[in-house]
Amino acid sequence: MTASSIAAEAPRQGTATHAERQGRTGGPGQPADPHRTLERCRALVRPALAEAVGRLHPWVGEMAAYAFGWCEVGGAPTVAPGGKGVRQALAVLGAEAAGVPGGAGVAAAVAVELVHTFSLLHDDIMDGDADRRRRPAVWKAYGTGPAVLAGDALFALAVETLAGQPGGAAGMRALSAALGDLVRGQADDLLFTARPWTGQERVLPDEYRAMAEHKTGALLGCAAALGAVLGGAAPETVTALDRMGRHLGIAFQIADDVLGIWGDPRVTGKPVHGDLRERKKTLPVLIALDSPLGGRLATLLESGDAPDAAAELIERAGGRSAAMAEARSHLAAVETALAGLPWEAGAAGELRSLLGFLVRRDS
Amino acid sequence: MTASSIAAEAPRQGTATHAERQGRTGGPGQPADPHRTLERCRALVRPALAEAVGRLHPWVGEMAAYAFGWCEVGGAPTVAPGGKGVRQALAVLGAEAAGVPGGAGVAAAVAVELVHTFSLLHDDIMDGDADRRRRPAVWKAYGTGPAVLAGDALFALAVETLAGQPGGAAGMRALSAALGDLVRGQADDLLFTARPWTGQERVLPDEYRAMAEHKTGALLGCAAALGAVLGGAAPETVTALDRMGRHLGIAFQIADDVLGIWGDPRVTGKPVHGDLRERKKTLPVLIALDSPLGGRLATLLESGDAPDAAAELIERAGGRSAAMAEARSHLAAVETALAGLPWEAGAAGELRSLLGFLVRRDS
């Protein structure tokens, strides 16, 4: 499940003002429209992203375009919605807020979108997830081998994009560190599923926290900071942006885990109590297992045949509320990181509204 | 099949001289021992490579170590032979020949070995090859998902290795260009298998040539040139090294294709006429299909049940000898590139002997 599902059914916020239609939204004292912000960033990034994808082998490029939601299998235009582009927006807004040249933000956004999409393609293979954004995953649509290749191609393209930029070496250091974390988090997540609910070998909440930071936090931190890195912003600005994205990512992951158990299947597109059926070791469960009700819960989970009773028990044990409180504390850390930055006013307003929009369902 | 199988059963050349035991082999007028050269380069590169792999998640690191032939599944020491390390030797010797600092050659060798191993892991998944160096491929030993992840980790580690080097941005540009070619070549190779032997949709020899240059030539060219790139060598030196490695790679690929049809199964570890059974579109076949015997050959290949008769017909049509002549012309181009370089004497001698050893079976 992706972090973006948090905002999956949040309603469109009001109508565009004249100022918004001009481009950047939310002047001083005026709340920015997050939909407009996302749209503005997608419009800024799309030409460079399309140009990069256009350099791929045509068959590989089609798989990439399918993954981005630009076409159907065979290349026909699609009616499928693409991703909202949270990461590319973070990259653009982070660079704008840090006051670096616009090209740095766009290049960072392209690299981050390519890496994010590469990781989705490969993660869907590893996790056996047949659907992505309500369409067949690339490996289901094109085959496992081709999906491996398309992911590799997107990864190589991200490296190529950064290598061609001023500040590219620093950018590569930031991106490769995030990728190292991403792989580490994915490895732990894969290994967690084979571990028991109780006993010495059980997954501890702190192991989950490290996994979530690696798997989701690192790339969002990199997304927020990468434009500033490329543009040569001050180290404390880069650090604050990275921290902001990282805490946002962890909050996303926890909120997704809550949705994975209690989310409305009509919204999440996943079966009710889906994560419990798949025996996923997520934070609400791990916290509940550490509570006085943990023994009963473990028995129930091991039997595997009453996910609704298990969900209820996790809630009674305080797993749901403790997880949500933890997500909220990460959002408070996002606010702290935001407050400490030398913001360029327009970008700050847009970023604040966007973050509010993304986390509305959790706070 | 890998290029390295060309020299799979070449005998050990003589015994080590005193000078050889000192380290570098082959002083002025003295032929270098290619086995010692390979061993010297492996010994130079191994600590840095092991240090890099040691930074991986332990489980992913074990898969990497298995792939390098350092351990068995579970981490126990192995008796399996690792690769000869042709690419790392090219990187070290290329850097030495260009006269750049030793650290550049080692960093280049580490990056190239990581990328090469990443590509083997993923290619074996795509091609469905269950064995690699007479052991189960990583995807057979650990599962497809984990093998995808381990490949990604090695790729990220290669990027991290270069990003931390002086000259890293130029190195990343060289490596990402090679990777783009690698993906392009692999995509074409995968698509070739589905295309017919005859008619409009058939694979032309020139399409094969482009595929071979992309799939095998680009990374060998990058291996030979990358240390020089990192060390800031003159552009014409970099170009000559790249060209040398590239022609060597194409020669390897063609020679492998010849072995894939006529190679001794006891040497290649593959079934007799294996590539014909798998309907691979390789150069000897494509050349023979373009000859006056092409029609008969196509009928035979389409029936698919007489690979030995097909092999004989390809030979009669001149496919084998024309392919070998083409491999030899690439080796001549390797010589030309070598001759045009401002060689440091010791490295030149070692490189020349190594090349001779690697291609002995073709020339």
XYZ file of C-alpha atoms in Angstrom:
726
model
C 0.000 0.000 0.000
C 1.323 3.452 -0.779
C 1.417 6.468 1.449
C -0.592 8.413 -1.102
C -3.725 6.468 -0.212
C -3.965 8.594 2.926
C -5.513 11.360 0.911
C -7.274 9.100 -1.542
C -10.746 10.433 -0.993
C -10.115 13.880 0.442
C -12.501 16.265 -1.337
C -11.365 19.011 -3.713
C -10.856 22.109 -1.512
C -12.994 24.997 -2.847
C -12.602 26.509 -6.303
C -9.552 28.103 -7.857
C -9.193 31.865 -7.297
C -7.920 34.203 -9.978
C -4.509 34.297 -8.241
C -4.390 30.501 -8.239
C -5.148 30.328 -11.926
C -2.077 32.504 -12.459
C 0.162 29.714 -11.189
C 1.411 29.674 -7.649
C -1.402 29.568 -5.108
C -1.753 31.065 -1.645
C -0.317 34.553 -1.339
C 0.328 36.085 2.092
C -2.611 35.352 4.401
C -4.335 33.304 1.699
C -4.512 29.510 2.039
C -2.992 27.705 -0.952
C -5.074 25.103 -2.750
C -3.153 21.822 -2.475
C -4.753 20.416 -5.642
C -3.516 23.452 -7.553
C -0.088 23.079 -5.969
C 0.154 19.433 -7.011
C -1.068 20.340 -10.485
C 1.403 23.221 -10.796
C 4.303 20.963 -9.795
C 3.205 18.162 -12.131
C 3.011 20.681 -14.993
C 6.503 21.968 -14.168
C 8.024 18.490 -13.989
C 6.124 16.643 -16.717
C 8.053 17.938 -19.778
C 11.444 16.996 -18.284
C 10.109 13.653 -17.081
C 8.561 12.886 -20.475
C 11.784 13.881 -22.205
C 13.796 11.532 -19.974
C 11.357 8.629 -20.481
C 11.427 9.352 -24.216
C 15.128 8.491 -24.277
C 14.397 4.900 -23.196
C 14.109 1.894 -25.489
C 10.539 2.202 -26.907
C 9.269 -0.990 -25.260
C 10.805 -0.086 -21.905
C 9.510 3.467 -22.342
C 5.993 2.115 -22.828
C 6.226 0.173 -19.568
C 7.444 3.332 -17.842
C 4.613 5.402 -19.342
C 2.128 2.729 -18.232
C 3.578 2.870 -14.711
C 3.279 6.668 -14.678
C -0.367 6.330 -15.746
C 0.232 7.976 -19.131
C -0.938 5.075 -21.308
C -2.486 1.618 -21.407
C -0.714 -1.610 -22.384
C 0.133 -1.200 -26.088
C 0.549 2.576 -25.745
C -3.062 3.757 -26.169
C -4.025 6.886 -24.215
C -5.367 6.090 -20.784
C -8.223 7.266 -18.625
C -6.472 5.885 -15.532
C -5.508 8.481 -12.948
C -1.769 8.842 -12.422
C -0.227 9.322 -9.009
C -0.791 12.643 -7.293
C 2.924 13.361 -7.532
C 3.550 14.038 -3.857
C 7.277 13.406 -4.169
C 7.789 15.621 -7.188
C 5.827 18.404 -5.467
C 7.998 18.072 -2.375
C 11.117 18.313 -4.550
C 9.892 21.425 -6.378
C 8.593 23.154 -3.246
C 11.673 22.228 -1.213
C 13.915 23.792 -3.851
C 11.700 26.887 -4.117
C 11.597 27.276 -0.363
C 15.386 27.036 -0.211
C 15.605 29.750 -2.858
C 17.729 27.755 -5.338
C 17.344 28.000 -9.144
C 14.192 26.368 -10.560
C 16.099 23.894 -12.724
C 17.491 22.217 -9.616
C 14.018 21.536 -8.263
C 12.785 20.110 -11.554
C 15.848 17.856 -11.989
C 15.464 16.648 -8.406
C 11.760 15.982 -8.999
C 12.486 13.980 -12.154
C 15.127 11.871 -10.390
C 12.884 11.253 -7.400
C 9.838 10.307 -9.514
C 11.978 7.900 -11.540
C 13.385 6.279 -8.415
C 9.981 6.116 -6.737
C 8.450 4.445 -9.784
C 11.385 2.042 -10.072
C 10.830 1.055 -6.435
C 7.083 0.540 -6.976
C 7.740 -1.718 -9.996
C 10.197 -3.885 -8.091
C 8.321 -3.838 -4.766
C 5.158 -5.090 -6.477
C 7.149 -8.072 -7.762
C 8.656 -8.765 -4.337
C 5.376 -8.346 -2.472
C 3.338 -10.204 -5.117
C 0.986 -7.221 -5.380
C -1.012 -7.728 -8.588
C -2.638 -4.273 -8.603
C -1.324 -0.740 -8.434
C -3.620 2.304 -8.622
C -6.534 0.015 -9.542
C -4.776 -1.326 -12.652
C -2.654 -4.462 -13.094
C 0.865 -3.878 -11.765
C 3.546 -3.694 -14.468
C 4.729 -7.270 -13.764
C 1.144 -8.505 -14.179
C 0.629 -6.513 -17.374
C 4.016 -7.134 -19.053
C 5.613 -10.067 -17.190
C 8.088 -10.278 -14.321
C 11.287 -10.117 -16.386
C 10.226 -7.056 -18.370
C 9.107 -5.324 -15.139
C 12.514 -6.000 -13.584
C 14.134 -4.483 -16.680
C 11.835 -1.430 -16.722
C 12.634 -0.762 -13.059
C 16.360 -0.989 -13.780
C 15.947 1.389 -16.702
C 14.167 3.982 -14.538
C 16.877 3.688 -11.895
C 19.616 4.207 -14.495
C 17.699 7.168 -15.917
C 17.515 8.780 -12.470
C 21.274 8.435 -12.099
C 21.784 9.867 -15.582
C 19.494 12.798 -14.747
C 21.450 13.724 -11.644
C 24.866 13.065 -13.179
C 24.125 15.675 -15.839
C 23.283 18.418 -13.305
C 25.489 21.003 -11.634
C 25.872 19.733 -8.067
C 25.218 16.239 -9.401
C 27.841 14.478 -7.273
C 26.306 15.800 -4.041
C 22.891 14.878 -5.403
C 24.070 11.334 -6.147
C 25.402 10.998 -2.608
C 22.008 12.033 -1.225
C 20.058 9.779 -3.582
C 22.284 6.735 -3.141
C 22.082 7.059 0.652
C 18.283 7.129 0.370
C 18.372 4.121 -1.939
C 20.569 2.212 0.457
C 17.997 2.876 3.178
C 15.137 1.935 0.853
C 16.702 -1.462 0.133
C 17.428 -1.991 3.833
C 13.817 -1.201 4.739
C 12.426 -3.419 1.998
C 14.695 -6.293 3.091
C 13.473 -6.000 6.686
C 9.862 -5.753 5.569
C 10.232 -8.951 3.499
C 11.890 -10.764 6.409
C 9.260 -9.575 8.940
C 6.492 -11.600 7.262
C 8.299 -14.876 8.003
C 8.816 -14.052 11.707
C 6.422 -15.216 14.481
C 3.959 -13.059 16.440
C 5.494 -13.977 19.802
C 8.698 -15.241 21.392
C 12.341 -14.289 20.935
C 12.029 -14.019 17.170
C 9.068 -11.645 17.201
C 9.320 -8.227 15.509
C 9.744 -5.411 18.062
C 8.042 -2.018 17.596
C 11.486 -0.373 17.332
C 12.413 -2.701 14.478
C 9.231 -1.622 12.741
C 10.130 2.053 13.332
C 13.563 1.623 11.751
C 12.005 -0.246 8.806
C 9.418 2.518 8.239
C 12.051 5.239 8.328
C 14.210 3.337 5.839
C 11.461 2.178 3.525
C 9.301 5.308 3.346
C 11.032 8.111 5.255
C 14.383 8.113 3.473
C 13.075 8.700 -0.055
C 10.610 11.382 1.051
C 13.396 13.110 2.979
C 15.550 12.896 -0.141
C 12.677 14.231 -2.275
C 12.269 17.300 -0.074
C 16.011 17.978 0.156
C 17.389 16.980 -3.251
C 16.615 20.210 -5.110
C 18.287 22.179 -2.316
C 21.303 19.844 -2.516
C 21.620 20.327 -6.287
C 21.194 24.098 -5.908
C 23.944 24.295 -3.288
C 21.732 25.432 -0.379
C 23.178 25.726 3.132
C 23.675 22.382 4.937
C 21.223 23.305 7.722
C 18.523 23.997 5.112
C 19.208 20.631 3.475
C 19.075 18.876 6.842
C 15.812 20.549 7.826
C 14.186 19.649 4.489
C 15.368 16.056 4.748
C 14.056 15.821 8.306
C 10.710 17.268 7.259
C 10.260 14.729 4.448
C 11.514 11.871 6.577
C 9.025 12.493 9.411
C 6.271 12.965 6.846
C 7.153 9.609 5.330
C 7.027 7.808 8.664
C 3.691 9.448 9.473
C 2.421 8.303 6.038
C 3.579 4.760 6.656
C 1.909 4.515 10.061
C -1.310 6.050 8.726
C -1.239 3.551 5.854
C -0.846 0.739 8.337
C -3.926 1.959 10.218
C -5.819 2.109 6.913
C -4.520 -1.370 6.096
C -6.476 -2.728 9.078
C -9.409 -0.356 9.529
C -9.609 1.438 6.176
C -12.834 1.371 4.152
C -12.292 -1.122 1.290
C -14.223 1.225 -1.046
C -11.527 3.849 -0.405
C -8.387 1.774 -0.042
C -9.235 -0.673 -2.805
C -8.005 -3.439 -0.479
C -10.021 -6.122 1.363
C -11.226 -5.297 4.876
C -8.558 -6.143 7.490
C -6.283 -6.899 4.541
C -2.980 -6.424 6.371
C -4.068 -8.824 9.138
C -5.005 -11.482 6.597
C -1.542 -11.073 5.057
C 0.058 -11.368 8.517
C 1.793 -8.011 8.123
C 3.791 -6.849 11.116
C 2.553 -3.275 11.377
C 2.796 -0.806 14.243
C -0.755 -1.070 15.684
C -0.373 -4.856 15.909
C 3.126 -4.768 17.366
C 2.107 -2.223 20.024
C -0.939 -4.310 20.942
C 1.189 -7.465 21.169
C 3.355 -5.658 23.747
C 0.232 -4.842 25.877
C -1.437 -6.987 28.608
C -3.835 -8.257 25.908
C -0.869 -9.394 23.809
C -1.129 -13.077 24.686
C -4.772 -13.363 23.603
C -4.042 -11.380 20.470
C -1.116 -13.616 19.500
C -3.293 -16.724 19.828
C -5.936 -15.104 17.654
C -3.400 -13.991 15.033
C -1.737 -17.400 14.940
C -5.070 -19.088 14.295
C -5.445 -16.635 11.408
C -9.179 -17.182 10.979
C -10.786 -14.235 12.796
C -9.230 -11.013 11.474
C -12.233 -8.920 12.599
C -11.911 -10.153 16.179
C -8.155 -9.487 16.004
C -8.760 -5.946 14.712
C -11.166 -5.313 17.580
C -8.696 -6.659 20.118
C -5.864 -4.500 18.703
C -8.128 -1.476 19.098
C -9.080 -2.420 22.688
C -5.397 -2.931 23.522
C -4.735 0.634 22.391
C -2.745 -0.296 19.284
C -4.747 1.925 16.959
C -4.725 5.050 19.151
C -1.036 4.650 20.091
C -0.094 4.312 16.414
C -2.119 7.397 15.496
C -0.522 9.337 18.365
C 2.869 8.329 17.014
C 1.913 9.480 13.514
C 0.805 12.806 14.987
C 4.113 13.236 16.811
C 5.917 12.785 13.475
C 3.667 15.444 11.977
C 4.612 17.760 14.854
C 8.266 17.090 13.949
C 7.418 18.069 10.348
C 6.058 21.377 11.696
C 9.197 21.937 13.786
C 11.433 21.328 10.766
C 9.271 23.698 8.678
C 9.443 26.429 11.315
C 13.226 26.373 11.439
C 13.656 27.087 7.716
C 14.456 30.366 5.938
C 11.334 30.075 3.836
C 10.561 31.870 0.683
C 6.977 32.947 1.543
C 4.995 31.561 -1.418
C 6.571 28.120 -1.317
C 6.136 27.952 2.455
C 2.392 28.600 2.172
C 1.988 25.999 -0.565
C 4.029 23.426 1.292
C 2.088 23.979 4.502
C -1.260 23.575 2.732
C -0.032 20.519 0.879
C 1.148 18.856 4.077
C -2.153 19.697 5.767
C -4.022 18.152 2.863
C -1.879 15.025 2.800
C -2.298 14.288 6.488
C -5.861 15.510 7.029
C -7.156 12.016 7.558
C -4.677 11.355 10.349
C -4.770 14.470 12.491
C 25.961 -17.337 -21.176
C 28.752 -15.011 -20.092
C 31.652 -13.738 -22.087
C 34.026 -15.195 -19.538
C 33.273 -18.718 -20.751
C 35.529 -18.035 -23.720
C 38.528 -18.782 -21.564
C 36.790 -21.339 -19.367
C 39.268 -24.129 -19.955
C 42.356 -22.316 -21.100
C 45.316 -23.917 -19.276
C 47.422 -22.083 -16.683
C 50.252 -20.445 -18.649
C 53.601 -21.592 -17.232
C 54.747 -20.978 -13.658
C 55.195 -17.718 -11.811
C 58.611 -16.089 -12.182
C 60.307 -14.276 -9.311
C 59.314 -10.928 -10.830
C 55.724 -12.110 -11.036
C 55.702 -13.100 -7.386
C 56.676 -9.519 -6.557
C 53.339 -8.264 -7.895
C 53.105 -6.855 -11.368
C 54.048 -9.331 -14.059
C 55.737 -8.910 -17.388
C 58.541 -6.356 -17.400
C 59.982 -5.020 -20.670
C 60.372 -7.847 -23.150
C 58.881 -10.368 -20.722
C 55.394 -11.749 -21.349
C 53.043 -11.178 -18.405
C 51.162 -14.134 -16.934
C 47.455 -13.370 -17.346
C 46.500 -15.563 -14.380
C 48.826 -13.550 -12.164
C 47.449 -10.323 -13.585
C 43.891 -11.379 -12.830
C 44.955 -12.494 -9.356
C 46.834 -9.242 -8.683
C 43.817 -7.171 -9.710
C 41.406 -9.293 -7.662
C 43.678 -8.876 -4.626
C 43.797 -5.101 -5.151
C 40.024 -4.787 -5.515
C 38.764 -7.393 -3.060
C 39.173 -5.363 0.214
C 37.264 -2.369 -1.149
C 34.615 -4.622 -2.697
C 34.208 -6.597 0.549
C 33.991 -3.357 2.529
C 31.240 -2.060 0.229
C 29.276 -5.330 0.375
C 29.726 -5.327 4.159
C 27.692 -2.109 4.350
C 24.607 -3.878 2.956
C 21.735 -5.294 5.001
C 23.115 -8.672 6.252
C 20.630 -10.789 4.294
C 21.170 -8.794 1.106
C 24.912 -8.892 1.762
C 24.766 -12.697 1.929
C 23.036 -12.852 -1.460
C 25.706 -10.543 -2.856
C 28.505 -12.666 -1.369
C 26.860 -15.795 -2.830
C 26.714 -14.109 -6.223
C 30.402 -13.166 -5.991
C 31.209 -16.800 -5.153
C 32.388 -15.942 -1.631
C 29.923 -18.152 0.271
C 27.168 -20.744 0.018
C 23.473 -20.178 0.831
C 23.382 -19.529 4.586
C 26.798 -17.883 4.562
C 29.103 -20.941 4.881
C 32.473 -20.694 3.119
C 32.384 -21.957 -0.435
C 34.536 -24.068 -2.656
C 32.814 -22.653 -5.743
C 35.058 -20.721 -8.084
C 34.215 -17.039 -8.356
C 34.357 -15.150 -11.619
C 37.771 -14.487 -13.124
C 37.235 -10.774 -12.623
C 37.872 -9.678 -16.197
C 35.999 -6.397 -15.715
C 37.776 -5.412 -12.531
C 41.133 -6.238 -14.132
C 40.271 -4.054 -17.127
C 39.357 -1.202 -14.758
C 42.599 -1.486 -12.775
C 44.822 -1.913 -15.859
C 43.021 0.854 -17.749
C 43.624 3.269 -14.880
C 47.275 2.148 -14.527
C 47.854 2.478 -18.244
C 46.401 5.990 -18.198
C 48.731 6.852 -15.327
C 46.031 8.035 -12.915
C 46.176 7.462 -9.116
C 45.614 3.848 -7.992
C 42.519 4.692 -5.921
C 40.656 5.697 -9.079
C 41.246 2.290 -10.666
C 40.100 0.413 -7.569
C 36.964 2.542 -7.138
C 36.155 2.057 -10.810
C 36.714 -1.699 -10.477
C 34.411 -1.904 -7.446
C 31.654 0.047 -9.204
C 31.968 -2.045 -12.367
C 31.967 -5.388 -10.497
C 28.876 -4.310 -8.543
C 27.059 -3.268 -11.707
C 28.108 -6.399 -13.584
C 26.869 -8.636 -10.751
C 23.627 -6.653 -10.502
C 23.085 -7.218 -14.212
C 23.786 -10.959 -13.921
C 21.278 -11.308 -11.058
C 18.529 -9.543 -12.982
C 19.380 -11.046 -16.390
C 19.138 -14.571 -14.960
C 15.597 -13.740 -13.794
C 14.650 -12.283 -17.183
C 16.202 -15.113 -19.180
C 14.963 -17.834 -16.785
C 18.548 -19.115 -16.445
C 18.543 -21.403 -13.396
C 22.333 -21.827 -13.216
C 25.254 -19.441 -13.046
C 28.859 -20.628 -12.750
C 27.618 -24.181 -12.142
C 25.597 -23.203 -9.057
C 21.923 -22.238 -8.742
C 21.389 -18.635 -9.831
C 20.533 -16.245 -6.979
C 16.822 -16.232 -7.910
C 16.801 -20.050 -7.767
C 18.681 -20.131 -4.453
C 16.895 -17.252 -2.660
C 13.712 -16.549 -4.633
C 12.853 -14.072 -7.375
C 11.837 -11.157 -5.132
C 14.974 -11.329 -2.994
C 17.141 -11.581 -6.129
C 15.483 -8.461 -7.554
C 16.203 -6.681 -4.260
C 19.825 -7.864 -4.101
C 20.405 -6.612 -7.654
C 18.933 -3.232 -6.763
C 21.158 -3.069 -3.686
C 24.292 -3.744 -5.746
C 23.292 -1.077 -8.260
C 22.724 1.473 -5.468
C 26.066 0.515 -3.939
C 27.834 1.121 -7.249
C 26.298 4.584 -7.448
C 27.294 5.281 -3.840
C 30.852 4.126 -4.568
C 31.254 6.516 -7.484
C 29.423 9.410 -5.818
C 31.983 9.343 -2.998
C 34.982 9.623 -5.378
C 36.795 12.670 -6.737
C 35.642 12.910 -10.346
C 32.493 11.035 -9.313
C 30.083 13.110 -11.419
C 32.017 12.341 -14.626
C 32.202 8.705 -13.525
C 28.430 8.615 -12.999
C 27.854 10.031 -16.467
C 30.019 7.273 -17.961
C 28.418 4.522 -15.897
C 24.840 5.674 -16.432
C 25.422 5.879 -20.190
C 26.717 2.288 -20.128
C 23.730 1.213 -18.048
C 21.328 2.870 -20.463
C 22.950 0.866 -23.262
C 22.882 -2.322 -21.179
C 19.123 -1.995 -20.622
C 18.579 -1.196 -24.300
C 20.553 -4.283 -25.351
C 18.771 -6.531 -22.877
C 15.374 -5.214 -24.052
C 16.250 -6.002 -27.678
C 17.600 -9.420 -26.742
C 14.353 -10.264 -24.905
C 12.264 -9.062 -27.860
C 14.374 -10.969 -30.420
C 13.262 -14.354 -29.064
C 9.628 -13.630 -29.971
C 10.446 -12.615 -33.553
C 10.287 -15.028 -36.519
C 13.238 -16.525 -38.456
C 12.055 -15.111 -41.777
C 9.925 -12.378 -43.307
C 9.572 -8.672 -42.586
C 9.735 -9.161 -38.804
C 12.944 -11.193 -38.812
C 15.998 -9.980 -36.867
C 18.650 -8.500 -39.152
C 22.378 -9.029 -38.523
C 22.784 -5.276 -37.943
C 20.141 -5.364 -35.226
C 22.113 -8.148 -33.593
C 25.305 -6.058 -33.841
C 23.689 -3.078 -32.127
C 22.282 -5.367 -29.417
C 25.705 -6.959 -28.778
C 27.417 -3.580 -28.532
C 24.768 -2.347 -26.080
C 24.461 -5.482 -24.010
C 28.099 -6.524 -23.716
C 30.286 -3.849 -25.297
C 29.086 -0.821 -23.341
C 29.886 -2.140 -19.869
C 33.282 -3.505 -20.916
C 34.100 -0.163 -22.526
C 33.023 1.556 -19.334
C 35.108 -0.874 -17.248
C 38.254 -0.104 -19.235
C 37.683 3.664 -19.213
C 36.097 4.372 -15.815
C 39.282 4.557 -13.762
C 40.760 6.971 -16.298
C 37.552 9.046 -16.120
C 37.694 9.211 -12.318
C 41.393 10.066 -12.410
C 40.838 12.920 -14.860
C 42.797 11.426 -17.796
C 42.779 13.139 -21.200
C 39.559 12.666 -23.221
C 41.383 10.871 -26.047
C 42.788 8.346 -23.544
C 39.306 7.783 -22.141
C 37.874 7.341 -25.638
C 40.599 4.876 -26.667
C 40.095 2.795 -23.505
C 36.331 2.776 -23.969
C 36.730 1.720 -27.589
C 39.135 -1.040 -26.625
C 36.735 -2.493 -24.037
C 33.754 -2.090 -26.316
C 35.309 -4.030 -29.216
C 36.520 -6.666 -26.774
C 32.971 -7.022 -25.459
C 31.485 -7.481 -28.922
C 34.171 -10.048 -29.779
C 33.324 -11.869 -26.521
C 29.642 -11.860 -27.349
C 30.142 -13.270 -30.840
C 32.552 -15.919 -29.557
C 30.013 -16.869 -26.881
C 27.373 -17.217 -29.553
C 29.632 -19.588 -31.486
C 30.211 -21.587 -28.287
C 26.457 -21.524 -27.658
C 25.966 -23.578 -30.817
C 29.187 -25.561 -31.235
C 30.742 -25.424 -27.769
C 31.626 -28.621 -25.910
C 28.939 -29.115 -23.225
C 31.642 -30.369 -20.826
C 33.301 -26.929 -21.130
C 30.341 -24.607 -21.483
C 28.138 -26.414 -18.957
C 25.267 -25.946 -21.422
C 23.494 -28.566 -23.566
C 24.845 -29.198 -27.061
C 23.327 -26.774 -29.628
C 21.711 -25.067 -26.617
C 21.192 -21.676 -28.242
C 19.449 -23.285 -31.230
C 17.115 -25.211 -28.954
C 16.270 -21.925 -27.229
C 15.645 -20.258 -30.612
C 18.234 -17.563 -29.876
C 18.851 -15.085 -32.657
C 22.650 -15.072 -32.703
C 25.066 -13.854 -35.361
C 26.046 -17.183 -36.993
C 22.359 -18.026 -37.482
C 21.393 -14.574 -38.753
C 24.263 -14.536 -41.254
C 23.344 -18.032 -42.484
C 19.689 -17.008 -42.850
C 20.826 -14.197 -45.167
C 22.727 -16.725 -47.384
C 21.384 -18.786 -50.339
C 20.823 -21.668 -47.871
C 18.667 -19.376 -45.710
C 15.318 -20.738 -46.884
C 16.186 -24.337 -46.030
C 17.639 -23.257 -42.714
C 14.529 -21.277 -41.786
C 12.312 -24.300 -42.453
C 14.583 -26.440 -40.300
C 14.662 -23.878 -37.480
C 10.900 -23.405 -37.569
C 10.343 -27.142 -37.203
C 12.631 -26.924 -34.159
C 13.310 -30.656 -33.991
C 16.736 -31.084 -35.645
C 19.189 -28.688 -33.988
C 22.203 -30.770 -35.104
C 21.138 -30.598 -38.752
C 20.528 -26.847 -38.324
C 23.998 -26.385 -36.811
C 25.532 -28.243 -39.746
C 23.596 -26.155 -42.248
C 24.640 -22.904 -40.535
C 28.245 -24.030 -40.822
C 27.849 -24.968 -44.506
C 26.228 -21.607 -45.174
C 29.312 -19.911 -43.743
C 27.619 -18.562 -40.621
C 30.238 -19.898 -38.239
C 33.291 -18.707 -40.181
C 31.773 -15.299 -40.952
C 30.936 -14.768 -37.280
C 34.467 -15.743 -36.240
C 35.925 -13.403 -38.865
C 33.799 -10.633 -37.439
C 34.994 -11.407 -33.903
C 38.584 -11.263 -35.173
C 38.004 -7.884 -36.784
C 36.816 -6.565 -33.411
C 39.980 -7.940 -31.845
C 41.997 -6.087 -34.473
C 40.130 -2.923 -33.438
C 41.136 -3.671 -29.822
C 44.764 -3.778 -30.981
C 44.389 -0.493 -32.847
C 42.932 1.196 -29.779
C 45.754 -0.216 -27.644
C 48.414 1.015 -30.028
C 47.117 4.582 -29.947
C 47.441 4.962 -26.183
C 50.167 6.678 -24.129
C 50.842 3.456 -22.253
C 52.635 3.073 -19.006
C 54.870 0.105 -19.968
C 54.030 -2.430 -17.226
C 50.273 -2.045 -17.500
C 50.451 -2.245 -21.287
C 52.279 -5.574 -21.141
C 49.812 -7.017 -18.647
C 46.825 -5.779 -20.584
C 48.169 -7.190 -23.844
C 48.769 -10.612 -22.285
C 45.381 -10.586 -20.616
C 43.623 -9.763 -23.867
C 45.563 -12.481 -25.634
C 44.557 -14.986 -22.970
C 40.905 -13.980 -23.038
C 40.552 -14.334 -26.776
C 42.886 -17.278 -27.380
C 40.018 -19.547 -28.204
C 38.730 -17.231 -30.917
C 41.775 -16.207 -32.867
